[in-house]
Amino acid sequence: MMRLGRLLLSFLCVLALTAGAPAGIALAGTAPLQTQPRTTVASLDVPSQLEAMRKLDFMVGRWVGSGWTITETGAREEFYQTEQVQYQAGGLVISIQGDSRDKEDPRETVHTAFAVINYNDITQQYRWESFARGYVTEVVPVVGPNTFQWTLDVPGVKLRYTLEFTAKTWHEIGEISFDGGQTWQQNFQMDLRRLK
């Protein structure tokens, strides 16, 4: 019981220190926090966030289809794909759950990913955060009528994914650039149809 008390006391001290740490300051053993504008509940404009998120209605639904990708070795791999896109947190967040299966053996999962999209009414930007293969990607996407595009810069390479939607279709291409975005080569394509 004494050990539990000490553990709880230590935990509460860490929580108190973390809650009081200024943005951009890292506690020992933690990564520095990015400086974000401090907001209060009174300063949030939830109706404008909801309105911005509704501009992504075209994405919401259950999707199935297939696609292909070019691997690092240059081989083309084909896959079956499902995507479940839905509103969360009262419509303030959209979650995307993707599952890719080997076309030759659909029992074998070749890729899974999870992503969230939200809108920051203070910066007036959408935020795309995805989780796949142990990586976390956070970027500001470009949203247009029935389109969604996000770009990732990694050392020596730029990756760009462009999604185009109709009422019943989702067409996505992935491209890679080795010259800072001057020229692009397609290395991915996915074509899905909406189930509901």
mmCIF file of C-alpha atoms in Angstrom:
data_model
loop_
_atom_site.group_PDB
_atom_site.id
_atom_site.type_symbol
_atom_site.label_atom_id
_atom_site.label_comp_id
_atom_site.label_asym_id
_atom_site.label_seq_id
_atom_site.Cartn_x
_atom_site.Cartn_y
_atom_site.Cartn_z
ATOM 1 C CA MET A 1 0.000 0.000 0.000
ATOM 2 C CA MET A 2 2.871 2.338 0.824
ATOM 3 C CA ARG A 3 4.393 1.662 -2.637
ATOM 4 C CA LEU A 4 1.092 2.523 -4.280
ATOM 5 C CA GLY A 5 0.941 5.777 -2.308
ATOM 6 C CA ARG A 6 4.460 6.755 -3.396
ATOM 7 C CA LEU A 7 3.691 5.829 -6.975
ATOM 8 C CA LEU A 8 0.526 7.955 -6.937
ATOM 9 C CA LEU A 9 2.376 10.864 -5.340
ATOM 10 C CA SER A 10 5.122 10.654 -8.011
ATOM 11 C CA PHE A 11 2.521 10.472 -10.751
ATOM 12 C CA LEU A 12 0.658 13.514 -9.400
ATOM 13 C CA CYS A 13 3.924 15.489 -9.172
ATOM 14 C CA VAL A 14 4.747 14.688 -12.802
ATOM 15 C CA LEU A 15 1.237 15.705 -13.866
ATOM 16 C CA ALA A 16 1.520 18.983 -11.959
ATOM 17 C CA LEU A 17 4.932 19.738 -13.463
ATOM 18 C CA THR A 18 3.786 18.829 -16.972
ATOM 19 C CA ALA A 19 0.640 20.928 -16.710
ATOM 20 C CA GLY A 20 2.665 23.921 -15.568
ATOM 21 C CA ALA A 21 5.498 23.580 -18.111
ATOM 22 C CA PRO A 22 5.503 26.444 -20.627
ATOM 23 C CA ALA A 23 5.056 25.533 -24.302
ATOM 24 C CA GLY A 24 8.373 24.792 -25.982
ATOM 25 C CA ILE A 25 9.999 23.572 -22.756
ATOM 26 C CA ALA A 26 10.754 19.871 -22.433
ATOM 27 C CA LEU A 27 10.812 18.013 -19.177
ATOM 28 C CA ALA A 28 13.639 15.520 -18.690
ATOM 29 C CA GLY A 29 13.078 12.509 -20.947
ATOM 30 C CA THR A 30 10.394 14.141 -23.088
ATOM 31 C CA ALA A 31 10.431 15.757 -26.499
ATOM 32 C CA PRO A 32 9.998 19.541 -26.658
ATOM 33 C CA LEU A 33 6.467 20.702 -27.269
ATOM 34 C CA GLN A 34 5.807 22.833 -30.309
ATOM 35 C CA THR A 35 4.801 26.349 -29.401
ATOM 36 C CA GLN A 36 1.089 26.707 -30.067
ATOM 37 C CA PRO A 37 -1.075 29.750 -29.502
ATOM 38 C CA ARG A 38 -2.713 29.412 -26.124
ATOM 39 C CA THR A 39 -6.467 29.245 -26.424
ATOM 40 C CA THR A 40 -9.272 29.262 -23.973
ATOM 41 C CA VAL A 41 -12.607 27.580 -24.405
ATOM 42 C CA ALA A 42 -14.166 31.037 -24.782
ATOM 43 C CA SER A 43 -11.889 31.832 -27.754
ATOM 44 C CA LEU A 44 -12.733 28.675 -29.737
ATOM 45 C CA ASP A 45 -15.201 29.105 -32.561
ATOM 46 C CA VAL A 46 -16.790 25.664 -32.664
ATOM 47 C CA PRO A 47 -19.436 26.627 -35.272
ATOM 48 C CA SER A 48 -16.705 27.674 -37.743
ATOM 49 C CA GLN A 49 -14.826 24.433 -37.045
ATOM 50 C CA LEU A 50 -17.977 22.421 -37.746
ATOM 51 C CA GLU A 51 -18.636 24.408 -40.933
ATOM 52 C CA ALA A 52 -15.071 23.767 -42.147
ATOM 53 C CA MET A 53 -15.312 20.060 -41.361
ATOM 54 C CA ARG A 54 -18.592 19.790 -43.286
ATOM 55 C CA LYS A 55 -16.629 20.821 -46.390
ATOM 56 C CA LEU A 56 -15.125 17.315 -46.180
ATOM 57 C CA ASP A 57 -18.492 15.496 -46.365
ATOM 58 C CA PHE A 58 -17.411 14.103 -49.740
ATOM 59 C CA MET A 59 -14.872 11.866 -47.974
ATOM 60 C CA VAL A 60 -17.183 10.322 -45.379
ATOM 61 C CA GLY A 61 -18.340 6.766 -45.994
ATOM 62 C CA ARG A 62 -17.196 3.191 -46.410
ATOM 63 C CA TRP A 63 -15.028 2.637 -49.481
ATOM 64 C CA VAL A 64 -13.664 -0.468 -51.247
ATOM 65 C CA GLY A 65 -11.525 -1.056 -54.300
ATOM 66 C CA SER A 66 -7.978 -1.729 -55.366
ATOM 67 C CA GLY A 67 -4.708 -0.055 -56.146
ATOM 68 C CA TRP A 68 -1.030 -0.454 -56.858
ATOM 69 C CA THR A 69 2.238 0.909 -55.557
ATOM 70 C CA ILE A 70 5.835 0.901 -56.747
ATOM 71 C CA THR A 71 8.121 -0.463 -54.046
ATOM 72 C CA GLU A 72 11.614 0.795 -53.201
ATOM 73 C CA THR A 73 13.013 -1.983 -55.425
ATOM 74 C CA GLY A 74 10.921 -0.801 -58.395
ATOM 75 C CA ALA A 75 8.478 -3.730 -58.274
ATOM 76 C CA ARG A 76 4.772 -3.027 -58.750
ATOM 77 C CA GLU A 77 2.551 -4.489 -56.030
ATOM 78 C CA GLU A 78 -1.227 -4.630 -56.326
ATOM 79 C CA PHE A 79 -3.633 -4.615 -53.401
ATOM 80 C CA TYR A 80 -7.285 -4.577 -52.346
ATOM 81 C CA GLN A 81 -8.234 -1.593 -50.210
ATOM 82 C CA THR A 82 -10.940 -0.650 -47.715
ATOM 83 C CA GLU A 83 -11.313 2.781 -46.120
ATOM 84 C CA GLN A 84 -13.701 3.720 -43.335
ATOM 85 C CA VAL A 85 -14.092 7.504 -43.048
ATOM 86 C CA GLN A 86 -16.334 8.914 -40.333
ATOM 87 C CA TYR A 87 -17.004 11.932 -38.170
ATOM 88 C CA GLN A 88 -15.869 11.782 -34.545
ATOM 89 C CA ALA A 89 -16.039 14.104 -31.515
ATOM 90 C CA GLY A 90 -19.356 15.644 -32.471
ATOM 91 C CA GLY A 91 -18.252 16.322 -36.054
ATOM 92 C CA LEU A 92 -15.049 18.208 -35.130
ATOM 93 C CA VAL A 93 -12.747 15.386 -36.268
ATOM 94 C CA ILE A 94 -12.783 12.953 -39.164
ATOM 95 C CA SER A 95 -11.097 9.583 -38.730
ATOM 96 C CA ILE A 96 -9.831 7.472 -41.616
ATOM 97 C CA GLN A 97 -9.044 3.782 -41.126
ATOM 98 C CA GLY A 98 -7.373 2.115 -44.101
ATOM 99 C CA ASP A 99 -6.607 -1.554 -44.682
ATOM 100 C CA SER A 100 -4.666 -2.959 -47.651
ATOM 101 C CA ARG A 101 -4.703 -6.670 -48.544
ATOM 102 C CA ASP A 102 -2.434 -8.566 -50.901
ATOM 103 C CA LYS A 103 -4.256 -9.085 -54.199
ATOM 104 C CA GLU A 104 -2.813 -12.592 -54.610
ATOM 105 C CA ASP A 105 -3.648 -13.592 -51.016
ATOM 106 C CA PRO A 106 -6.380 -11.338 -49.541
ATOM 107 C CA ARG A 107 -5.865 -12.941 -46.115
ATOM 108 C CA GLU A 108 -2.510 -11.134 -45.905
ATOM 109 C CA THR A 109 -2.567 -7.541 -44.666
ATOM 110 C CA VAL A 110 0.144 -5.548 -46.424
ATOM 111 C CA HIS A 111 -0.551 -2.116 -44.933
ATOM 112 C CA THR A 112 -2.783 -0.466 -42.354
ATOM 113 C CA ALA A 113 -3.061 3.204 -41.523
ATOM 114 C CA PHE A 114 -5.090 5.498 -39.339
ATOM 115 C CA ALA A 115 -5.468 9.246 -39.782
ATOM 116 C CA VAL A 116 -7.395 12.158 -38.351
ATOM 117 C CA ILE A 117 -8.346 15.500 -39.855
ATOM 118 C CA ASN A 118 -9.434 18.541 -37.898
ATOM 119 C CA TYR A 119 -9.715 22.284 -38.430
ATOM 120 C CA ASN A 120 -8.071 24.992 -36.334
ATOM 121 C CA ASP A 121 -10.257 28.097 -36.427
ATOM 122 C CA ILE A 122 -7.418 30.272 -35.063
ATOM 123 C CA THR A 123 -4.877 29.394 -37.794
ATOM 124 C CA GLN A 124 -7.703 28.727 -40.280
ATOM 125 C CA GLN A 125 -5.974 25.550 -41.426
ATOM 126 C CA TYR A 126 -6.860 21.906 -41.596
ATOM 127 C CA ARG A 127 -4.493 19.428 -39.954
ATOM 128 C CA TRP A 128 -3.841 15.904 -41.277
ATOM 129 C CA GLU A 129 -2.187 13.508 -38.873
ATOM 130 C CA SER A 130 -1.582 9.925 -39.954
ATOM 131 C CA PHE A 131 -0.121 6.880 -38.265
ATOM 132 C CA ALA A 132 1.355 4.038 -40.332
ATOM 133 C CA ARG A 133 4.279 1.616 -40.099
ATOM 134 C CA GLY A 134 5.537 3.266 -36.923
ATOM 135 C CA TYR A 135 5.607 6.747 -38.467
ATOM 136 C CA VAL A 136 3.520 9.768 -37.531
ATOM 137 C CA THR A 137 2.926 12.350 -40.237
ATOM 138 C CA GLU A 138 1.466 15.765 -39.491
ATOM 139 C CA VAL A 139 0.895 18.183 -42.376
ATOM 140 C CA VAL A 140 -1.421 20.975 -43.483
ATOM 141 C CA PRO A 141 -3.458 19.600 -46.398
ATOM 142 C CA VAL A 142 -4.974 21.535 -49.289
ATOM 143 C CA VAL A 143 -8.751 21.119 -49.384
ATOM 144 C CA GLY A 144 -10.815 22.007 -52.442
ATOM 145 C CA PRO A 145 -14.216 21.094 -53.849
ATOM 146 C CA ASN A 146 -14.177 17.268 -53.788
ATOM 147 C CA THR A 147 -10.357 17.239 -53.540
ATOM 148 C CA PHE A 148 -7.839 16.689 -50.788
ATOM 149 C CA GLN A 149 -4.063 16.872 -51.177
ATOM 150 C CA TRP A 150 -1.200 16.463 -48.751
ATOM 151 C CA THR A 151 2.539 16.689 -49.268
ATOM 152 C CA LEU A 152 5.360 15.370 -47.140
ATOM 153 C CA ASP A 153 8.950 16.600 -47.272
ATOM 154 C CA VAL A 154 11.589 14.119 -46.184
ATOM 155 C CA PRO A 155 15.334 14.559 -46.728
ATOM 156 C CA GLY A 156 15.986 14.420 -50.482
ATOM 157 C CA VAL A 157 12.409 13.479 -51.390
ATOM 158 C CA LYS A 158 8.956 15.038 -51.608
ATOM 159 C CA LEU A 159 5.834 12.850 -51.557
ATOM 160 C CA ARG A 160 2.453 14.133 -52.708
ATOM 161 C CA TYR A 161 -0.943 12.427 -52.485
ATOM 162 C CA THR A 162 -3.898 13.827 -54.416
ATOM 163 C CA LEU A 163 -7.418 12.541 -53.746
ATOM 164 C CA GLU A 164 -10.342 13.314 -56.052
ATOM 165 C CA PHE A 165 -13.924 12.338 -55.242
ATOM 166 C CA THR A 166 -17.286 12.054 -56.946
ATOM 167 C CA ALA A 167 -20.478 10.983 -55.192
ATOM 168 C CA LYS A 168 -19.482 7.340 -55.715
ATOM 169 C CA THR A 169 -15.725 7.251 -56.440
ATOM 170 C CA TRP A 170 -12.404 7.979 -54.725
ATOM 171 C CA HIS A 171 -9.406 8.290 -57.063
ATOM 172 C CA GLU A 172 -6.014 8.807 -55.435
ATOM 173 C CA ILE A 173 -2.539 9.079 -56.858
ATOM 174 C CA GLY A 174 0.773 9.255 -55.061
ATOM 175 C CA GLU A 175 3.789 10.936 -56.597
ATOM 176 C CA ILE A 176 7.440 11.282 -55.679
ATOM 177 C CA SER A 177 9.887 14.059 -56.521
ATOM 178 C CA PHE A 178 13.658 13.909 -56.162
ATOM 179 C CA ASP A 179 14.229 17.522 -57.269
ATOM 180 C CA GLY A 180 12.262 19.520 -54.700
ATOM 181 C CA GLY A 181 8.943 19.309 -56.537
ATOM 182 C CA GLN A 182 10.111 20.417 -59.998
ATOM 183 C CA THR A 183 9.143 17.064 -61.561
ATOM 184 C CA TRP A 184 6.940 14.267 -60.242
ATOM 185 C CA GLN A 185 6.753 10.524 -60.922
ATOM 186 C CA GLN A 186 3.620 8.556 -60.066
ATOM 187 C CA ASN A 187 4.333 5.681 -57.685
ATOM 188 C CA PHE A 188 0.868 4.915 -56.295
ATOM 189 C CA GLN A 189 -2.762 4.737 -57.408
ATOM 190 C CA MET A 190 -5.957 3.731 -55.677
ATOM 191 C CA ASP A 191 -9.495 3.592 -57.094
ATOM 192 C CA LEU A 192 -12.369 2.997 -54.670
ATOM 193 C CA ARG A 193 -16.143 2.990 -54.803
ATOM 194 C CA ARG A 194 -18.453 4.105 -52.026
ATOM 195 C CA LEU A 195 -20.476 1.380 -50.326
ATOM 196 C CA LYS A 196 -22.437 3.742 -48.081
#
